[in-house]
Coordinates of C-alpha atoms in Angstrom, one line a residue:
M1 CA -47.8 5.6 25.0
L2 CA -45.2 5.6 22.3
Q3 CA -45.1 8.6 20.4
K4 CA -42.2 8.1 18.0
L5 CA -39.7 5.4 17.0
S6 CA -36.6 6.4 15.6
I7 CA -34.3 3.8 13.9
R8 CA -30.8 4.2 12.3
N9 CA -28.7 1.7 10.7
Y10 CA -30.6 -1.7 11.6
A11 CA -30.8 -4.4 9.2
L12 CA -32.9 -3.5 5.9
I13 CA -33.3 0.1 7.5
D14 CA -31.0 3.2 7.0
S15 CA -32.9 6.1 8.9
L16 CA -36.7 5.5 10.0
D17 CA -39.0 7.9 12.1
I18 CA -42.4 6.5 12.7
E19 CA -44.9 8.7 14.7
F20 CA -47.8 6.8 16.5
D21 CA -51.2 8.0 17.4
K22 CA -52.6 7.3 20.9
G23 CA -55.4 4.8 20.0
L24 CA -55.1 1.9 17.7
N25 CA -52.5 2.0 15.2
I26 CA -52.4 -0.7 12.4
I27 CA -49.2 -1.9 10.6
T28 CA -49.6 -3.8 7.3
G29 CA -47.3 -4.7 4.6
E30 CA -46.1 -7.8 2.2
T31 CA -44.7 -10.9 3.6
G32 CA -41.1 -10.0 4.0
A33 CA -41.3 -6.3 3.7
G34 CA -40.0 -5.4 7.1
K35 CA -42.7 -5.6 9.9
S36 CA -40.7 -7.8 12.1
I37 CA -37.6 -5.5 11.7
I38 CA -39.3 -2.7 13.2
L39 CA -40.5 -5.0 15.9
G40 CA -37.1 -6.4 16.4
A41 CA -35.8 -2.9 16.4
L42 CA -38.2 -1.6 19.1
S43 CA -37.6 -4.9 21.3
L44 CA -33.8 -3.4 21.5
I45 CA -34.9 -0.4 23.8
L46 CA -36.9 -3.0 25.9
G47 CA -33.4 -4.7 26.9
Q48 CA -33.1 -7.8 24.0
R49 CA -30.1 -8.9 22.9
A50 CA -28.3 -7.0 20.1
E51 CA -25.8 -8.1 17.5
S52 CA -23.6 -5.8 15.0
K53 CA -24.0 -8.6 12.2
Y54 CA -27.6 -7.1 11.6
F55 CA -26.2 -3.4 11.2
F56 CA -27.3 -2.0 7.4
N57 CA -24.0 -0.5 7.4
Q58 CA -21.1 -2.3 8.9
D59 CA -19.1 1.2 9.5
K60 CA -21.6 3.0 11.7
K61 CA -23.1 2.2 14.9
C62 CA -26.9 1.5 15.2
V63 CA -29.2 3.7 17.2
I64 CA -32.7 3.1 18.3
E65 CA -34.7 5.7 20.3
G66 CA -38.2 5.6 21.5
N67 CA -40.2 8.7 22.5
F68 CA -42.7 8.1 25.4
L69 CA -45.4 10.0 26.9
L70 CA -45.8 8.9 30.4
A71 CA -49.1 9.8 31.9
D72 CA -49.1 7.1 34.6
E73 CA -47.3 8.5 37.7
N74 CA -46.9 5.4 39.2
L75 CA -44.0 5.0 36.8
K76 CA -42.5 7.7 38.8
E77 CA -41.6 5.5 41.7
I78 CA -39.6 3.2 39.4
F79 CA -37.7 6.2 37.9
E80 CA -36.7 7.4 41.5
E81 CA -35.8 3.8 42.7
N82 CA -33.2 4.1 39.9
D83 CA -32.0 7.4 40.3
L84 CA -33.3 8.8 37.1
D85 CA -35.3 12.0 36.7
F86 CA -38.9 11.3 36.0
S87 CA -40.6 13.4 33.1
N88 CA -43.9 13.0 31.4
E89 CA -41.9 13.1 28.3
S90 CA -38.9 10.5 28.3
I91 CA -36.7 9.0 25.8
L92 CA -35.4 5.5 25.8
R93 CA -32.2 4.8 23.7
R94 CA -30.1 2.2 22.8
E95 CA -26.6 2.5 20.9
I96 CA -25.0 -0.6 19.2
S97 CA -21.4 -0.1 18.1
I98 CA -19.8 -1.8 15.4
D99 CA -17.8 -3.9 17.7
G100 CA -21.0 -5.2 19.3
K101 CA -20.7 -3.2 22.3
T102 CA -24.0 -1.5 23.7
R103 CA -24.9 1.6 25.7
S104 CA -28.2 2.4 27.1
F105 CA -29.8 5.8 27.9
I106 CA -32.7 6.7 29.8
N107 CA -33.3 10.6 29.2
D108 CA -29.8 10.6 28.3
T109 CA -28.8 9.2 31.6
P110 CA -26.6 6.3 31.0
V111 CA -28.0 3.0 32.5
N112 CA -27.2 -0.7 32.6
L113 CA -29.2 -2.9 30.3
S114 CA -31.3 -4.6 33.2
I115 CA -32.4 -1.0 34.1
L116 CA -33.7 -0.1 30.5
K117 CA -35.3 -3.6 30.5
Q118 CA -37.2 -3.0 33.7
I119 CA -38.7 0.4 32.7
G120 CA -39.0 -0.4 28.9
E121 CA -41.3 -3.6 30.2
K122 CA -43.4 -1.2 32.0
L123 CA -44.0 0.9 29.0
I124 CA -44.4 -1.8 26.0
D125 CA -45.9 -5.1 26.2
I126 CA -45.1 -7.2 22.8
H127 CA -47.7 -9.9 22.6
A128 CA -46.9 -12.5 19.6
Q129 CA -49.1 -15.2 18.7
Q130 CA -47.0 -18.1 20.4
A131 CA -46.2 -16.0 23.5
T132 CA -47.3 -18.2 26.6
R133 CA -44.9 -17.4 29.2
E134 CA -46.9 -14.5 30.5
I135 CA -50.4 -16.2 30.8
N136 CA -48.5 -18.8 32.6
D137 CA -46.7 -16.4 35.2
A138 CA -48.3 -16.7 38.6
D139 CA -47.8 -13.1 39.2
F140 CA -49.8 -12.3 36.1
Q141 CA -52.4 -14.5 36.9
L142 CA -52.7 -12.7 40.2
L143 CA -52.6 -9.4 38.4
I144 CA -55.7 -10.5 36.5
V145 CA -57.7 -11.2 39.5
D146 CA -56.5 -8.2 41.6
S147 CA -56.9 -5.5 38.8
L148 CA -60.7 -6.4 39.3
A149 CA -60.6 -6.9 43.0
D150 CA -60.5 -3.1 43.4
H151 CA -58.3 -3.3 46.6
K152 CA -55.1 -1.7 45.4
S153 CA -54.4 0.2 48.5
L154 CA -55.4 -2.6 50.6
L155 CA -52.8 -4.8 48.7
S156 CA -50.2 -1.9 48.9
T157 CA -50.7 -1.9 52.7
Y158 CA -50.1 -5.6 53.0
R159 CA -47.1 -5.6 50.9
K160 CA -45.3 -3.4 52.8
D161 CA -46.3 -4.8 56.2
Y162 CA -45.1 -8.0 54.7
K163 CA -41.9 -6.5 53.8
R164 CA -41.5 -5.1 57.3
L165 CA -42.2 -8.8 58.7
K166 CA -39.6 -10.1 56.7
Q167 CA -37.1 -7.6 58.0
E168 CA -38.5 -8.2 61.6
H169 CA -37.7 -11.9 61.0
V170 CA -34.1 -11.2 59.9
R171 CA -33.7 -8.8 63.0
L172 CA -34.9 -11.6 65.2
K173 CA -32.5 -14.4 63.6
K174 CA -29.6 -11.9 64.0
L175 CA -30.7 -11.3 67.7
V176 CA -30.8 -15.0 68.6
N177 CA -27.6 -15.8 66.7
D178 CA -26.0 -12.8 68.6
A179 CA -27.4 -13.9 71.8
N180 CA -26.5 -17.7 71.3
E181 CA -22.8 -16.8 70.4
A182 CA -22.6 -14.4 73.4
K183 CA -24.0 -17.0 75.8
S184 CA -21.2 -19.3 74.7
K185 CA -18.6 -16.9 75.5
Q186 CA -20.3 -15.8 78.7
D187 CA -18.5 -17.7 81.2
Y188 CA -15.0 -16.8 80.1
E189 CA -16.1 -13.0 79.4
Q190 CA -17.5 -12.9 83.1
F191 CA -14.3 -14.4 84.4
L192 CA -12.1 -11.6 82.4
F193 CA -14.0 -8.9 83.8
N194 CA -14.1 -10.1 87.4
E195 CA -10.4 -10.3 87.1
L196 CA -10.1 -6.8 85.9
E197 CA -12.7 -5.5 88.0
Q198 CA -10.9 -6.9 91.1
A199 CA -7.9 -5.3 90.0
N200 CA -9.2 -2.1 90.5
I201 CA -6.9 -0.2 88.1
K202 CA -6.9 3.7 88.2
P203 CA -5.9 6.0 85.3
E204 CA -2.0 6.6 85.6
E205 CA -1.6 4.6 88.4
Q206 CA 1.0 2.7 86.9
E207 CA 3.2 5.8 86.0
T208 CA 3.0 6.9 89.7
L209 CA 4.0 3.6 91.0
E210 CA 6.8 3.4 88.5
Q211 CA 8.2 6.3 89.6
E212 CA 8.3 5.7 93.2
L213 CA 9.4 2.4 92.3
E214 CA 12.7 4.1 91.1
R215 CA 12.7 6.1 94.0
L216 CA 12.7 3.4 96.4
T217 CA 15.2 1.4 94.6
H218 CA 17.8 4.3 94.8
A219 CA 16.9 5.5 98.3
E220 CA 20.2 5.3 99.5
T221 CA 21.9 7.1 96.5
I222 CA 19.4 9.8 96.8
K223 CA 20.1 10.2 100.6
R224 CA 23.3 10.7 100.3
G225 CA 23.2 13.4 97.3
L226 CA 20.7 15.3 99.5
I227 CA 22.9 15.0 102.6
T228 CA 26.1 16.4 100.6
A229 CA 23.9 19.1 98.9
A230 CA 22.4 20.1 102.3
G231 CA 25.7 20.4 103.9
M232 CA 27.3 22.5 100.9
L233 CA 24.2 24.9 101.2
S234 CA 23.6 25.4 104.7
E235 CA 25.0 23.1 107.2
G236 CA 28.7 22.6 106.4
E237 CA 31.7 24.9 107.6
P238 CA 31.7 27.1 105.5
S239 CA 28.4 27.0 103.7
A240 CA 27.3 28.7 100.6
L241 CA 24.7 30.7 102.6
Q242 CA 27.4 31.7 105.0
I243 CA 29.7 33.0 102.2
L244 CA 26.8 34.7 100.6
K245 CA 25.7 36.4 104.0
E246 CA 29.5 37.6 104.2
A247 CA 29.5 39.0 100.9
Q248 CA 25.9 40.8 101.8
L249 CA 27.5 42.5 104.6
Q250 CA 30.5 44.0 102.4
L251 CA 28.3 45.4 99.8
Q252 CA 26.0 47.0 102.4
G253 CA 29.0 48.8 104.1
I254 CA 29.5 50.4 100.7
E255 CA 26.1 50.7 99.0
K256 CA 25.9 54.4 100.1
F257 CA 28.8 55.5 97.7
D258 CA 27.7 54.0 94.6
P259 CA 23.9 53.4 93.6
A260 CA 24.7 50.6 91.1
I261 CA 26.2 48.8 94.3
N262 CA 22.8 49.0 95.9
T263 CA 21.3 47.0 92.9
L264 CA 23.9 44.2 93.2
Y265 CA 23.1 44.3 97.1
E266 CA 19.5 43.8 96.4
R267 CA 19.9 40.8 93.8
L268 CA 22.2 39.0 96.1
K269 CA 19.8 39.5 99.0
S270 CA 16.9 37.7 96.8
S271 CA 19.4 35.0 95.6
I272 CA 20.0 34.4 99.4
I273 CA 16.5 33.8 100.2
E274 CA 16.0 31.5 97.3
I275 CA 19.2 29.5 98.2
K276 CA 17.8 29.0 101.5
D277 CA 14.4 27.8 100.5
I278 CA 16.2 25.4 98.0
A279 CA 18.2 24.3 101.2
D280 CA 15.3 23.7 103.4
E281 CA 13.5 21.8 100.8
V282 CA 16.6 19.5 100.3
V283 CA 16.6 18.7 104.1
A284 CA 13.0 18.2 104.0
M285 CA 13.5 15.7 101.0
D286 CA 16.4 14.0 103.1
E287 CA 14.2 13.5 105.9
N288 CA 11.4 12.0 103.8
T289 CA 13.6 9.8 101.6
I290 CA 13.1 6.4 103.6
H291 CA 14.1 3.0 102.3
S292 CA 10.9 0.6 102.7
A293 CA 11.7 -2.9 101.6
D294 CA 8.0 -3.9 102.7
R295 CA 6.6 -0.7 100.2
L296 CA 9.1 -1.8 97.6
V297 CA 7.7 -5.4 97.6
L298 CA 4.0 -4.0 97.5
I299 CA 4.8 -1.7 94.3
N300 CA 6.4 -4.5 92.5
Q301 CA 3.4 -6.9 93.0
R302 CA 1.0 -4.1 91.8
L303 CA 3.1 -3.5 88.9
D304 CA 3.6 -7.3 87.9
L305 CA -0.4 -7.8 88.1
F306 CA -0.5 -4.7 85.5
Y307 CA 2.2 -6.1 83.4
A308 CA 0.6 -9.7 83.5
L309 CA -2.9 -8.1 82.4
Q310 CA -1.7 -6.2 79.7
Q311 CA 0.2 -9.4 78.2
K312 CA -3.0 -11.4 78.6
H313 CA -5.0 -9.0 76.7
R314 CA -2.0 -8.0 74.3
V315 CA -2.3 -4.4 74.9
S316 CA 0.5 -1.9 76.2
N317 CA -1.2 0.2 79.3
N318 CA -3.8 0.2 81.5
E319 CA -5.7 3.0 79.6
E320 CA -6.4 0.0 77.0
L321 CA -7.2 -2.3 79.9
L322 CA -9.8 -0.2 81.2
S323 CA -11.3 0.1 77.5
I324 CA -11.5 -3.7 77.4
Q325 CA -13.2 -3.9 80.9
M326 CA -15.9 -1.4 79.9
Q327 CA -16.4 -3.5 76.5
L328 CA -16.7 -6.9 78.7
E329 CA -19.2 -5.1 81.0
Q330 CA -21.3 -3.6 77.8
N331 CA -21.4 -7.4 76.6
L332 CA -22.7 -9.0 79.6
N333 CA -25.1 -6.1 80.3
A334 CA -26.2 -6.8 76.6
L335 CA -26.7 -10.4 77.1
L336 CA -28.8 -9.9 80.4
S337 CA -31.3 -7.6 78.0
S338 CA -30.9 -9.8 74.9
D339 CA -33.6 -12.1 76.3
E340 CA -35.9 -9.3 76.6
N341 CA -35.3 -7.8 73.4
I342 CA -35.7 -11.4 71.9
E343 CA -39.4 -11.8 73.9
S344 CA -40.4 -8.2 72.8
L345 CA -39.4 -8.9 69.1
Q346 CA -41.1 -12.3 68.8
K347 CA -44.4 -10.4 70.4
N348 CA -44.3 -7.8 67.9
I349 CA -43.9 -10.2 65.1
A350 CA -46.8 -12.2 66.1
E351 CA -49.0 -9.2 66.2
L352 CA -47.8 -8.2 62.7
E353 CA -48.5 -11.8 61.5
S354 CA -52.1 -11.6 63.2
S355 CA -52.9 -8.4 61.4
L356 CA -51.2 -9.5 57.9
S357 CA -53.6 -12.6 58.2
K358 CA -56.7 -10.4 58.6
L359 CA -55.6 -8.4 55.7
A360 CA -54.9 -11.5 53.7
G361 CA -58.3 -12.8 54.7
T362 CA -59.9 -9.5 53.1
I363 CA -58.1 -9.8 50.2
S364 CA -58.8 -13.7 49.6
S365 CA -62.5 -12.7 50.0
N366 CA -62.1 -9.6 47.2
R367 CA -60.2 -11.9 44.9
R368 CA -63.0 -14.6 45.4
K369 CA -65.5 -11.9 44.2
A370 CA -63.4 -10.9 41.4
I371 CA -62.7 -14.6 39.9
K372 CA -66.3 -14.7 39.2
V373 CA -66.6 -11.4 37.0
V374 CA -63.1 -12.0 35.4
T375 CA -64.5 -15.6 34.3
A376 CA -67.9 -14.3 33.4
Q377 CA -66.3 -11.2 31.1
T378 CA -63.6 -13.2 29.7
S379 CA -65.9 -15.8 28.6
S380 CA -68.3 -13.3 26.9
T381 CA -65.4 -12.0 25.0
L382 CA -64.0 -15.4 24.0
K383 CA -67.5 -16.2 22.6
Q384 CA -67.4 -12.7 20.7
V385 CA -64.3 -13.6 18.9
G386 CA -65.5 -17.0 17.9
M387 CA -64.8 -19.2 20.7
P388 CA -68.2 -20.1 22.1
N389 CA -67.2 -23.2 24.0
A390 CA -64.2 -21.7 25.6
Q391 CA -63.9 -21.6 29.3
L392 CA -61.5 -19.9 31.6
V393 CA -61.0 -21.3 35.1
L394 CA -59.3 -19.3 37.8
N395 CA -58.6 -22.0 40.9
Q396 CA -58.0 -20.1 43.9
Q397 CA -56.0 -22.1 46.5
T398 CA -55.1 -21.1 50.1
L399 CA -51.5 -21.0 51.0
T400 CA -50.2 -22.6 54.4
D401 CA -48.0 -19.2 55.0
L402 CA -48.2 -15.8 54.2
S403 CA -46.5 -14.7 50.8
K404 CA -45.9 -11.1 49.4
D405 CA -49.4 -11.6 47.8
G406 CA -51.3 -13.1 50.9
L407 CA -52.5 -16.2 51.1
D408 CA -53.6 -17.1 47.4
Q409 CA -52.4 -19.1 44.6
I410 CA -54.2 -18.9 41.4
D411 CA -53.9 -21.3 39.0
L412 CA -55.2 -20.5 35.7
L413 CA -56.8 -23.2 33.4
F414 CA -58.6 -23.1 30.0
T415 CA -60.2 -25.1 27.3
A416 CA -61.5 -24.1 24.0
N417 CA -63.5 -27.3 23.4
A418 CA -67.0 -28.5 24.8
G419 CA -66.6 -31.7 26.9
Q420 CA -62.4 -31.2 27.4
A421 CA -61.5 -30.4 30.9
P422 CA -59.8 -27.1 31.4
A423 CA -56.2 -27.4 31.8
P424 CA -53.0 -25.2 31.7
V425 CA -52.9 -22.9 28.7
S426 CA -49.7 -24.2 27.3
K427 CA -51.0 -27.8 27.2
V428 CA -54.5 -27.2 25.6
A429 CA -54.6 -23.8 23.7
S430 CA -53.1 -23.4 19.9
G431 CA -51.5 -20.1 18.6
G432 CA -54.7 -18.7 17.6
E433 CA -56.7 -19.8 20.7
L434 CA -54.0 -18.5 23.0
S435 CA -54.1 -15.2 21.0
R436 CA -57.5 -14.6 21.3
L437 CA -57.6 -15.7 25.0
M438 CA -54.8 -12.9 25.8
L439 CA -56.7 -10.3 23.8
A440 CA -59.7 -10.9 26.1
I441 CA -57.6 -10.9 29.2
K442 CA -56.1 -7.7 27.9
A443 CA -59.0 -6.0 27.0
L444 CA -60.7 -6.4 30.6
L445 CA -57.5 -5.4 32.5
A446 CA -57.3 -2.1 30.0
K447 CA -60.8 -1.2 31.6
H448 CA -59.5 -1.6 35.1
T449 CA -56.0 -0.8 35.2
S450 CA -53.2 1.3 33.6
L451 CA -51.5 -1.1 30.8
P452 CA -48.5 0.1 28.8
T453 CA -48.8 0.3 25.2
I454 CA -49.8 -3.1 23.6
I455 CA -48.1 -4.6 20.7
F456 CA -50.0 -7.2 19.0
D457 CA -47.7 -9.1 16.3
E458 CA -49.9 -11.1 13.8
I459 CA -52.2 -12.4 16.7
D460 CA -54.8 -12.8 14.0
T461 CA -53.4 -15.9 12.4
G462 CA -55.6 -18.9 11.9
I463 CA -59.0 -16.8 12.1
S464 CA -61.0 -15.0 9.1
G465 CA -64.5 -14.0 8.3
E466 CA -66.7 -13.0 10.9
T467 CA -64.3 -14.1 13.7
A468 CA -61.8 -11.6 12.2
L469 CA -64.3 -8.8 12.3
K470 CA -65.1 -9.6 16.0
V471 CA -61.3 -9.7 16.9
G472 CA -61.1 -6.5 15.2
E473 CA -63.7 -5.1 17.1
V474 CA -62.3 -6.1 20.4
I475 CA -59.0 -4.5 19.8
S476 CA -60.8 -1.2 18.4
N477 CA -62.3 -1.0 21.7
L478 CA -59.1 -1.8 23.3
G479 CA -57.7 1.1 21.6
L480 CA -60.2 3.3 23.2
D481 CA -58.4 2.9 26.9
M482 CA -54.8 2.6 25.7
Q483 CA -52.5 2.7 22.8
V484 CA -52.5 -0.3 20.8
I485 CA -50.0 -1.4 17.7
S486 CA -51.2 -4.3 15.7
I487 CA -49.3 -5.8 13.2
T488 CA -51.8 -7.7 10.9
H489 CA -52.5 -9.3 7.8
L490 CA -56.1 -9.3 8.0
P491 CA -58.3 -6.6 6.2
Q492 CA -60.9 -7.1 8.9
I493 CA -58.4 -5.8 11.6
A494 CA -56.7 -3.6 9.5
A495 CA -59.8 -1.5 8.7
K496 CA -60.6 -0.9 12.6
G497 CA -57.4 1.4 12.8
E498 CA -57.0 5.0 13.5
A499 CA -53.8 5.2 11.9
H500 CA -52.4 2.6 9.5
Y501 CA -48.8 2.4 8.6
F502 CA -47.6 0.4 5.5
V503 CA -44.2 -1.3 5.4
Y504 CA -42.4 -1.6 2.0
K505 CA -39.3 -2.6 0.5
N506 CA -37.4 -0.2 -1.8
D507 CA -34.7 -1.4 -4.3
E508 CA -32.2 1.6 -5.2
K509 CA -28.8 1.1 -6.6
G510 CA -28.8 -2.6 -6.2
K511 CA -29.6 -2.3 -2.3
T512 CA -32.9 -3.1 -0.4
T513 CA -34.1 -0.7 2.2
T514 CA -37.2 -0.9 4.2
G515 CA -39.4 1.9 4.8
I516 CA -42.7 2.8 6.2
R517 CA -45.5 5.3 5.4
R518 CA -48.7 6.5 7.0
L519 CA -51.5 5.9 4.7
Q520 CA -54.1 8.5 3.8
Q521 CA -57.8 7.6 3.7
E522 CA -57.6 6.9 0.0
E523 CA -54.5 4.7 0.0
R524 CA -56.2 2.7 2.9
V525 CA -59.1 1.7 0.5
G526 CA -56.4 0.5 -2.1
V527 CA -54.4 -1.4 0.3
I528 CA -57.1 -3.0 2.4
A529 CA -58.6 -4.1 -1.0
E530 CA -55.2 -5.8 -2.1
M531 CA -55.4 -7.5 1.3
L532 CA -59.0 -8.8 0.5
S533 CA -58.4 -9.9 -3.2
G534 CA -54.5 -9.7 -4.0
K535 CA -53.0 -7.4 -6.4
N536 CA -55.1 -5.4 -8.9
P537 CA -58.3 -5.5 -6.8
G538 CA -61.4 -5.3 -8.7
T539 CA -64.4 -2.8 -8.2
S540 CA -66.2 -5.1 -5.6
A541 CA -63.1 -5.5 -3.4
M542 CA -62.8 -1.6 -3.7
E543 CA -66.3 -1.4 -2.4
N544 CA -66.0 -4.1 0.2
A545 CA -62.7 -2.2 1.4
K546 CA -64.7 1.0 1.8
E547 CA -67.5 -0.5 3.4
L548 CA -64.9 -2.2 5.9
L549 CA -63.7 1.4 6.6
S550 CA -66.9 2.9 7.1

């Protein structure tokens, strides 16, 4: 419910704070006093368009703030969806700067205008006399029936499963498209894979072959160098080993005279062993160095294959070729399993559609029963508010395909006159008739669902007398189940309010401002008496006002 509305610098309002009661709140005032200004300010925190030209003071920003008490935990989900902290006491605020730019906040968290509007519409329902959009909305017409069908949990389950069905259809479409695309490339990818598989590429094979190619290409030069080195180390006359061994003998003969010579002797001995090993390896390498024209051809052929494949796939090494081969294999394997995946998903979709069809059938049956209750109770309320011949018809039509709401389309038809065929509301209902029809529907919904605060903006135009009394009773009863704010010019309705606010104009220092105050019981008698008979009401009007208030 709306606990408090604060308005700063808007139209004829400089600063205004209004605290509302939880039941029926009545707003009255002279024509042009500013009742519509208050409603306009409230609409700003519901996401309506704002213009700076309506500022009271063009040098200051406009701020509208609404304090709400949220008893409905269902609203928590909407807050969480928009990453907002949920609080049972929440504040919606709209700020409009002097250049027309606006900022919106929910619990001091900045939000865009669409989120402010989405949440605001869940908190306040403004119903003006000519507002036909809601009653002609297909979702609202379904809401009327579903509210009395008592299948909220069933409908929630259906909608979740329907959402999953739509997601599965998207998945299936993607699988089919991917499979078709893959099949169109299958032959070429199979050819590429076979080519790489037959190449039998091994990691690091290219580097090894390139090194062997280098050795074979320069085999004669290598062999000459090795033979020369072998001769110098061990096989020549004299060789390095012969000279070192002679030096070793010389040191051996004198080492007993000086310990330092022994150290040199041992070092030379180790060097002779190392050089002998080197000489042996040089000889062995010489023996193993063979120039093979056949091997050279094989290596060149193998490397040419690598280079050709790398160029074809636009890569620079065999590791990348092996990665491509693995990816091609995965693609081909995926294609083999795609038909199975598609068939499995199609089966799941068929089972889900079957389950949804059963749920939709139960929902349709519930709606069929609820329609009888809706039409009966609405007709009863319409008679109560002075429309004895009014008839509300809810046509239930079966759709060919499942929708987010099941298999039903509800068409609301109406007639206020005997002998007139029911037709869409917008074509047959006058402003007053539409207002009373919506009042009857809202009164019905309030008993079966958690409606937001509802505001009636002079929906009583065109009625009077006994009918006005009956409308007042319906609005008063509506206030037992929810917060109602009614802007009215009828004393019969004004007298029903638990709280009565009076809007007035004030002229000070050549400037007109709009104000509002809550009336005490004695003041209400005078105001309602004026509504009955005009300024300076007589004794009979005052008595009549007291009777209405009693």
